[in-house]
Amino acid sequence: MIELAAMKYSLGLDAGSASVKVVIVSDDGKVRYTDVEKIAAGPKSAIAALMARAAGKFDLAQISTAGVTGTGAGLVPADLDCSQYSSSLAIAAGLLDRYPDARTIIQIGGQSSFVIALVDGLKKPWQVTSNPLCAAGTGRFLEQQAYRIGVTLEDFARIALECEGSPPRIAARCSVFAKTDLIHLQQKGVPMSAMLYALCESIARMVASLKKGEFEA
């Protein structure tokens, strides 16, 4: 067990659609513990497994504050006494702590994607634009398409970067349309690298469509 007495610690929990993440930070701003649990049997069991491992590595009695965000925030046990925060606020606050001059944040999760436009950090109202719930241009979209053509996510980027020439165009806003596009491309004998590159490009187009005008660095 990690023994770090005489300090206060904060716990952050992100209960997303594909996985649950936890981080424990000391009051001097240092990250002391992180862990991830992929959601398989369900979000409740994933949260329970994650917290059980954390309790085995860290004395949770030392936690003075706790916060939770994500689609599964309501499933976090009440005894953790977590304050709930929106995903956009949690991501913006965390990133600005490391990069205070950031103007645009792009988040691509397992089931949702959004763009956060910032002006003077969090001191002024920020704008959040998200993809419709039916949109497929997300991390899970890539997982589905990779599975259909028999490629692991570990090899996905490496193979996509081997693409040469102009890649084909694949629809990212609908999994059904994307599947149809991939079948046609496979029938035409299009190289695997070109199809994977096209899938990445389709995600980029979807993200770019969430914001009007240029993205500010």
PDB file of C-alpha atoms in Angstrom:
ATOM      1  CA  MET A   1       0.000   0.000   0.000  1.00  0.00           C
ATOM      2  CA  ILE A   2       1.211   3.517  -0.833  1.00  0.00           C
ATOM      3  CA  GLU A   3       1.897   5.411   2.416  1.00  0.00           C
ATOM      4  CA  LEU A   4       1.859   9.173   1.991  1.00  0.00           C
ATOM      5  CA  ALA A   5       0.947  10.590   5.373  1.00  0.00           C
ATOM      6  CA  ALA A   6       0.623  14.260   6.360  1.00  0.00           C
ATOM      7  CA  MET A   7      -0.890  15.224   3.002  1.00  0.00           C
ATOM      8  CA  LYS A   8      -4.374  15.692   1.633  1.00  0.00           C
ATOM      9  CA  TYR A   9      -5.451  13.877  -1.507  1.00  0.00           C
ATOM     10  CA  SER A  10      -8.151  14.282  -4.129  1.00  0.00           C
ATOM     11  CA  LEU A  11      -9.722  11.446  -6.079  1.00  0.00           C
ATOM     12  CA  GLY A  12     -11.110  11.836  -9.583  1.00  0.00           C
ATOM     13  CA  LEU A  13     -13.290   9.210 -11.252  1.00  0.00           C
ATOM     14  CA  ASP A  14     -14.331   9.231 -14.911  1.00  0.00           C
ATOM     15  CA  ALA A  15     -17.122   6.741 -15.591  1.00  0.00           C
ATOM     16  CA  GLY A  16     -17.331   6.701 -19.378  1.00  0.00           C
ATOM     17  CA  SER A  17     -19.196   4.499 -21.822  1.00  0.00           C
ATOM     18  CA  ALA A  18     -16.247   2.223 -22.626  1.00  0.00           C
ATOM     19  CA  SER A  19     -14.079   2.352 -19.497  1.00  0.00           C
ATOM     20  CA  VAL A  20     -13.761   3.777 -15.998  1.00  0.00           C
ATOM     21  CA  LYS A  21     -10.672   5.743 -14.965  1.00  0.00           C
ATOM     22  CA  VAL A  22      -9.421   6.861 -11.558  1.00  0.00           C
ATOM     23  CA  VAL A  23      -6.689   9.271 -10.483  1.00  0.00           C
ATOM     24  CA  ILE A  24      -5.464  10.287  -7.026  1.00  0.00           C
ATOM     25  CA  VAL A  25      -3.641  13.604  -6.747  1.00  0.00           C
ATOM     26  CA  SER A  26      -1.852  15.017  -3.693  1.00  0.00           C
ATOM     27  CA  ASP A  27      -2.333  18.621  -2.599  1.00  0.00           C
ATOM     28  CA  ASP A  28       1.026  19.541  -4.137  1.00  0.00           C
ATOM     29  CA  GLY A  29      -0.417  18.734  -7.582  1.00  0.00           C
ATOM     30  CA  LYS A  30       1.434  15.448  -8.109  1.00  0.00           C
ATOM     31  CA  VAL A  31      -0.369  12.430  -9.541  1.00  0.00           C
ATOM     32  CA  ARG A  32       0.045   9.602  -7.040  1.00  0.00           C
ATOM     33  CA  TYR A  33      -2.086   6.844  -8.544  1.00  0.00           C
ATOM     34  CA  THR A  34      -3.921   6.075 -11.801  1.00  0.00           C
ATOM     35  CA  ASP A  35      -5.822   3.056 -13.087  1.00  0.00           C
ATOM     36  CA  VAL A  36      -8.272   2.070 -15.847  1.00  0.00           C
ATOM     37  CA  GLU A  37     -10.950  -0.629 -15.967  1.00  0.00           C
ATOM     38  CA  LYS A  38     -12.624  -1.533 -19.260  1.00  0.00           C
ATOM     39  CA  ILE A  39     -16.396  -1.934 -18.981  1.00  0.00           C
ATOM     40  CA  ALA A  40     -17.311  -5.548 -19.775  1.00  0.00           C
ATOM     41  CA  ALA A  41     -20.022  -6.920 -17.461  1.00  0.00           C
ATOM     42  CA  GLY A  42     -21.371  -3.430 -16.746  1.00  0.00           C
ATOM     43  CA  PRO A  43     -20.356  -0.013 -15.394  1.00  0.00           C
ATOM     44  CA  LYS A  44     -21.191  -0.853 -11.754  1.00  0.00           C
ATOM     45  CA  SER A  45     -18.913  -3.878 -11.670  1.00  0.00           C
ATOM     46  CA  ALA A  46     -16.168  -1.931 -13.460  1.00  0.00           C
ATOM     47  CA  ILE A  47     -16.353   0.852 -10.862  1.00  0.00           C
ATOM     48  CA  ALA A  48     -16.310  -1.714  -8.029  1.00  0.00           C
ATOM     49  CA  ALA A  49     -13.244  -3.494  -9.460  1.00  0.00           C
ATOM     50  CA  LEU A  50     -11.411  -0.207  -9.994  1.00  0.00           C
ATOM     51  CA  MET A  51     -12.070   1.045  -6.468  1.00  0.00           C
ATOM     52  CA  ALA A  52     -11.140  -2.325  -4.952  1.00  0.00           C
ATOM     53  CA  ARG A  53      -7.734  -2.154  -6.626  1.00  0.00           C
ATOM     54  CA  ALA A  54      -7.303   1.455  -5.523  1.00  0.00           C
ATOM     55  CA  ALA A  55      -8.092   0.492  -1.924  1.00  0.00           C
ATOM     56  CA  GLY A  56      -5.425  -2.198  -2.123  1.00  0.00           C
ATOM     57  CA  LYS A  57      -2.792   0.284  -3.264  1.00  0.00           C
ATOM     58  CA  PHE A  58      -3.795   3.457  -1.450  1.00  0.00           C
ATOM     59  CA  ASP A  59      -5.365   4.288   1.914  1.00  0.00           C
ATOM     60  CA  LEU A  60      -8.662   5.797   0.772  1.00  0.00           C
ATOM     61  CA  ALA A  61      -9.181   7.244   4.258  1.00  0.00           C
ATOM     62  CA  GLN A  62      -6.621   9.878   3.249  1.00  0.00           C
ATOM     63  CA  ILE A  63      -8.917  11.185   0.499  1.00  0.00           C
ATOM     64  CA  SER A  64     -10.317  14.589   1.474  1.00  0.00           C
ATOM     65  CA  THR A  65     -12.220  15.412  -1.727  1.00  0.00           C
ATOM     66  CA  ALA A  66     -13.621  13.327  -4.582  1.00  0.00           C
ATOM     67  CA  GLY A  67     -15.194  14.160  -7.911  1.00  0.00           C
ATOM     68  CA  VAL A  68     -16.824  12.127 -10.655  1.00  0.00           C
ATOM     69  CA  THR A  69     -17.696  12.795 -14.272  1.00  0.00           C
ATOM     70  CA  GLY A  70     -18.926  10.830 -17.267  1.00  0.00           C
ATOM     71  CA  THR A  71     -22.092   9.098 -18.428  1.00  0.00           C
ATOM     72  CA  GLY A  72     -21.946   6.625 -15.525  1.00  0.00           C
ATOM     73  CA  ALA A  73     -21.450   9.224 -12.793  1.00  0.00           C
ATOM     74  CA  GLY A  74     -24.778   8.359 -11.199  1.00  0.00           C
ATOM     75  CA  LEU A  75     -23.651   4.758 -10.617  1.00  0.00           C
ATOM     76  CA  VAL A  76     -20.790   5.679  -8.280  1.00  0.00           C
ATOM     77  CA  PRO A  77     -21.481   4.433  -4.705  1.00  0.00           C
ATOM     78  CA  ALA A  78     -22.864   7.161  -2.433  1.00  0.00           C
ATOM     79  CA  ASP A  79     -20.349   6.356   0.317  1.00  0.00           C
ATOM     80  CA  LEU A  80     -17.585   7.805  -1.844  1.00  0.00           C
ATOM     81  CA  ASP A  81     -19.280  11.200  -1.414  1.00  0.00           C
ATOM     82  CA  CYS A  82     -18.279  12.353  -4.893  1.00  0.00           C
ATOM     83  CA  SER A  83     -19.239  15.729  -6.317  1.00  0.00           C
ATOM     84  CA  GLN A  84     -20.462  15.469  -9.921  1.00  0.00           C
ATOM     85  CA  TYR A  85     -18.983  17.586 -12.715  1.00  0.00           C
ATOM     86  CA  SER A  86     -19.725  17.832 -16.410  1.00  0.00           C
ATOM     87  CA  SER A  87     -17.248  16.121 -18.722  1.00  0.00           C
ATOM     88  CA  SER A  88     -16.469  19.372 -20.539  1.00  0.00           C
ATOM     89  CA  LEU A  89     -15.640  21.203 -17.293  1.00  0.00           C
ATOM     90  CA  ALA A  90     -13.502  18.344 -15.972  1.00  0.00           C
ATOM     91  CA  ILE A  91     -11.520  18.057 -19.200  1.00  0.00           C
ATOM     92  CA  ALA A  92     -11.061  21.814 -19.601  1.00  0.00           C
ATOM     93  CA  ALA A  93      -9.977  22.337 -15.981  1.00  0.00           C
ATOM     94  CA  GLY A  94      -7.525  19.439 -16.111  1.00  0.00           C
ATOM     95  CA  LEU A  95      -5.958  20.441 -19.404  1.00  0.00           C
ATOM     96  CA  LEU A  96      -5.685  24.122 -18.460  1.00  0.00           C
ATOM     97  CA  ASP A  97      -3.752  23.107 -15.359  1.00  0.00           C
ATOM     98  CA  ARG A  98      -0.991  21.838 -17.653  1.00  0.00           C
ATOM     99  CA  TYR A  99      -1.555  24.091 -20.664  1.00  0.00           C
ATOM    100  CA  PRO A 100      -3.029  27.387 -19.402  1.00  0.00           C
ATOM    101  CA  ASP A 101      -2.951  29.041 -22.846  1.00  0.00           C
ATOM    102  CA  ALA A 102      -5.013  26.366 -24.613  1.00  0.00           C
ATOM    103  CA  ARG A 103      -7.805  27.736 -26.809  1.00  0.00           C
ATOM    104  CA  THR A 104      -9.341  24.584 -28.319  1.00  0.00           C
ATOM    105  CA  ILE A 105      -9.861  21.128 -26.815  1.00  0.00           C
ATOM    106  CA  ILE A 106     -10.919  18.134 -28.910  1.00  0.00           C
ATOM    107  CA  GLN A 107     -12.323  15.152 -27.022  1.00  0.00           C
ATOM    108  CA  ILE A 108     -13.038  11.856 -28.794  1.00  0.00           C
ATOM    109  CA  GLY A 109     -14.462   9.310 -26.376  1.00  0.00           C
ATOM    110  CA  GLY A 110     -15.891   5.851 -26.734  1.00  0.00           C
ATOM    111  CA  GLN A 111     -19.397   7.089 -27.481  1.00  0.00           C
ATOM    112  CA  SER A 112     -19.242  10.872 -27.798  1.00  0.00           C
ATOM    113  CA  SER A 113     -17.032  13.585 -29.243  1.00  0.00           C
ATOM    114  CA  PHE A 114     -16.982  17.311 -28.621  1.00  0.00           C
ATOM    115  CA  VAL A 115     -14.976  20.469 -29.203  1.00  0.00           C
ATOM    116  CA  ILE A 116     -14.453  23.039 -26.442  1.00  0.00           C
ATOM    117  CA  ALA A 117     -13.613  26.598 -27.500  1.00  0.00           C
ATOM    118  CA  LEU A 118     -11.973  28.624 -24.703  1.00  0.00           C
ATOM    119  CA  VAL A 119     -11.399  32.337 -24.232  1.00  0.00           C
ATOM    120  CA  ASP A 120      -9.099  33.281 -21.361  1.00  0.00           C
ATOM    121  CA  GLY A 121      -9.267  29.821 -19.824  1.00  0.00           C
ATOM    122  CA  LEU A 122     -12.357  29.309 -17.666  1.00  0.00           C
ATOM    123  CA  LYS A 123     -12.659  32.985 -16.729  1.00  0.00           C
ATOM    124  CA  LYS A 124     -15.106  33.619 -19.571  1.00  0.00           C
ATOM    125  CA  PRO A 125     -17.954  31.441 -20.892  1.00  0.00           C
ATOM    126  CA  TRP A 126     -16.709  28.604 -23.065  1.00  0.00           C
ATOM    127  CA  GLN A 127     -18.482  26.988 -25.992  1.00  0.00           C
ATOM    128  CA  VAL A 128     -19.017  23.232 -26.248  1.00  0.00           C
ATOM    129  CA  THR A 129     -20.172  21.567 -29.464  1.00  0.00           C
ATOM    130  CA  SER A 130     -20.853  17.831 -29.394  1.00  0.00           C
ATOM    131  CA  ASN A 131     -21.739  15.201 -31.946  1.00  0.00           C
ATOM    132  CA  PRO A 132     -25.358  13.973 -32.114  1.00  0.00           C
ATOM    133  CA  LEU A 133     -25.992  10.827 -30.052  1.00  0.00           C
ATOM    134  CA  CYS A 134     -26.570   8.834 -33.236  1.00  0.00           C
ATOM    135  CA  ALA A 135     -23.241   9.863 -34.781  1.00  0.00           C
ATOM    136  CA  ALA A 136     -20.668   7.138 -35.236  1.00  0.00           C
ATOM    137  CA  GLY A 137     -17.488   9.189 -35.386  1.00  0.00           C
ATOM    138  CA  THR A 138     -16.128   8.065 -32.030  1.00  0.00           C
ATOM    139  CA  GLY A 139     -13.680   5.645 -30.481  1.00  0.00           C
ATOM    140  CA  ARG A 140     -16.241   2.838 -30.468  1.00  0.00           C
ATOM    141  CA  PHE A 141     -16.860   3.517 -34.155  1.00  0.00           C
ATOM    142  CA  LEU A 142     -13.179   2.808 -34.846  1.00  0.00           C
ATOM    143  CA  GLU A 143     -13.320  -0.350 -32.728  1.00  0.00           C
ATOM    144  CA  GLN A 144     -16.330  -1.630 -34.681  1.00  0.00           C
ATOM    145  CA  GLN A 145     -14.793  -0.978 -38.079  1.00  0.00           C
ATOM    146  CA  ALA A 146     -11.415  -2.414 -37.063  1.00  0.00           C
ATOM    147  CA  TYR A 147     -13.161  -5.583 -35.869  1.00  0.00           C
ATOM    148  CA  ARG A 148     -15.063  -5.894 -39.146  1.00  0.00           C
ATOM    149  CA  ILE A 149     -11.898  -5.905 -41.214  1.00  0.00           C
ATOM    150  CA  GLY A 150      -9.886  -8.003 -38.752  1.00  0.00           C
ATOM    151  CA  VAL A 151      -7.401  -5.483 -37.347  1.00  0.00           C
ATOM    152  CA  THR A 152      -6.540  -4.898 -33.699  1.00  0.00           C
ATOM    153  CA  LEU A 153      -6.527  -1.342 -32.350  1.00  0.00           C
ATOM    154  CA  GLU A 154      -2.881  -1.865 -31.409  1.00  0.00           C
ATOM    155  CA  ASP A 155      -2.008  -2.237 -35.108  1.00  0.00           C
ATOM    156  CA  PHE A 156      -4.582   0.254 -36.421  1.00  0.00           C
ATOM    157  CA  ALA A 157      -2.474   3.434 -36.494  1.00  0.00           C
ATOM    158  CA  ARG A 158       0.690   1.683 -37.643  1.00  0.00           C
ATOM    159  CA  ILE A 159      -1.038   0.160 -40.673  1.00  0.00           C
ATOM    160  CA  ALA A 160      -2.934   3.383 -41.482  1.00  0.00           C
ATOM    161  CA  LEU A 161       0.349   5.309 -41.649  1.00  0.00           C
ATOM    162  CA  GLU A 162       1.562   2.938 -44.367  1.00  0.00           C
ATOM    163  CA  CYS A 163      -1.052   4.362 -46.748  1.00  0.00           C
ATOM    164  CA  GLU A 164       0.325   5.893 -49.950  1.00  0.00           C
ATOM    165  CA  GLY A 165      -1.533   8.067 -52.412  1.00  0.00           C
ATOM    166  CA  SER A 166      -5.070   9.390 -52.042  1.00  0.00           C
ATOM    167  CA  PRO A 167      -7.228   7.335 -49.652  1.00  0.00           C
ATOM    168  CA  PRO A 168     -10.882   6.520 -50.446  1.00  0.00           C
ATOM    169  CA  ARG A 169     -13.751   8.284 -48.694  1.00  0.00           C
ATOM    170  CA  ILE A 170     -15.717   6.558 -45.910  1.00  0.00           C
ATOM    171  CA  ALA A 171     -18.817   7.856 -44.120  1.00  0.00           C
ATOM    172  CA  ALA A 172     -18.226   8.431 -40.395  1.00  0.00           C
ATOM    173  CA  ARG A 173     -21.685   9.619 -39.359  1.00  0.00           C
ATOM    174  CA  CYS A 174     -23.343   6.225 -39.614  1.00  0.00           C
ATOM    175  CA  SER A 175     -21.912   2.790 -38.789  1.00  0.00           C
ATOM    176  CA  VAL A 176     -24.196   1.165 -41.354  1.00  0.00           C
ATOM    177  CA  PHE A 177     -22.969   3.446 -44.140  1.00  0.00           C
ATOM    178  CA  ALA A 178     -19.356   2.935 -43.033  1.00  0.00           C
ATOM    179  CA  LYS A 179     -19.811  -0.835 -43.116  1.00  0.00           C
ATOM    180  CA  THR A 180     -21.259  -0.602 -46.634  1.00  0.00           C
ATOM    181  CA  ASP A 181     -18.342   1.584 -47.764  1.00  0.00           C
ATOM    182  CA  LEU A 182     -15.814  -0.875 -46.322  1.00  0.00           C
ATOM    183  CA  ILE A 183     -17.460  -3.860 -48.018  1.00  0.00           C
ATOM    184  CA  HIS A 184     -17.330  -2.081 -51.383  1.00  0.00           C
ATOM    185  CA  LEU A 185     -13.690  -1.127 -50.867  1.00  0.00           C
ATOM    186  CA  GLN A 186     -12.759  -4.685 -49.890  1.00  0.00           C
ATOM    187  CA  GLN A 187     -14.512  -6.018 -52.990  1.00  0.00           C
ATOM    188  CA  LYS A 188     -12.456  -3.590 -55.089  1.00  0.00           C
ATOM    189  CA  GLY A 189      -9.248  -4.870 -53.476  1.00  0.00           C
ATOM    190  CA  VAL A 190      -8.332  -1.575 -51.809  1.00  0.00           C
ATOM    191  CA  PRO A 191      -5.262  -2.031 -49.535  1.00  0.00           C
ATOM    192  CA  MET A 192      -5.879  -2.351 -45.802  1.00  0.00           C
ATOM    193  CA  SER A 193      -3.703   0.680 -45.070  1.00  0.00           C
ATOM    194  CA  ALA A 194      -5.829   2.878 -47.344  1.00  0.00           C
ATOM    195  CA  MET A 195      -9.078   1.775 -45.669  1.00  0.00           C
ATOM    196  CA  LEU A 196      -7.744   2.405 -42.176  1.00  0.00           C
ATOM    197  CA  TYR A 197      -6.372   5.799 -43.189  1.00  0.00           C
ATOM    198  CA  ALA A 198      -9.771   6.629 -44.675  1.00  0.00           C
ATOM    199  CA  LEU A 199     -11.471   5.706 -41.391  1.00  0.00           C
ATOM    200  CA  CYS A 200      -9.156   8.066 -39.487  1.00  0.00           C
ATOM    201  CA  GLU A 201      -9.783  10.804 -42.038  1.00  0.00           C
ATOM    202  CA  SER A 202     -13.544  10.321 -41.686  1.00  0.00           C
ATOM    203  CA  ILE A 203     -13.250  10.904 -37.912  1.00  0.00           C
ATOM    204  CA  ALA A 204     -11.206  14.056 -38.564  1.00  0.00           C
ATOM    205  CA  ARG A 205     -13.898  15.364 -40.945  1.00  0.00           C
ATOM    206  CA  MET A 206     -16.564  14.709 -38.347  1.00  0.00           C
ATOM    207  CA  VAL A 207     -14.624  16.599 -35.661  1.00  0.00           C
ATOM    208  CA  ALA A 208     -13.919  19.488 -38.039  1.00  0.00           C
ATOM    209  CA  SER A 209     -17.641  19.774 -38.773  1.00  0.00           C
ATOM    210  CA  LEU A 210     -18.384  20.432 -35.085  1.00  0.00           C
ATOM    211  CA  LYS A 211     -16.849  23.909 -35.246  1.00  0.00           C
ATOM    212  CA  LYS A 212     -17.337  26.718 -37.707  1.00  0.00           C
ATOM    213  CA  GLY A 213     -14.177  28.415 -38.858  1.00  0.00           C
ATOM    214  CA  GLU A 214     -10.614  27.600 -37.892  1.00  0.00           C
ATOM    215  CA  PHE A 215      -9.510  25.844 -34.743  1.00  0.00           C
ATOM    216  CA  GLU A 216      -7.497  28.195 -32.524  1.00  0.00           C
ATOM    217  CA  ALA A 217      -4.349  26.740 -30.982  1.00  0.00           C
TER     218      ALA A 217
END
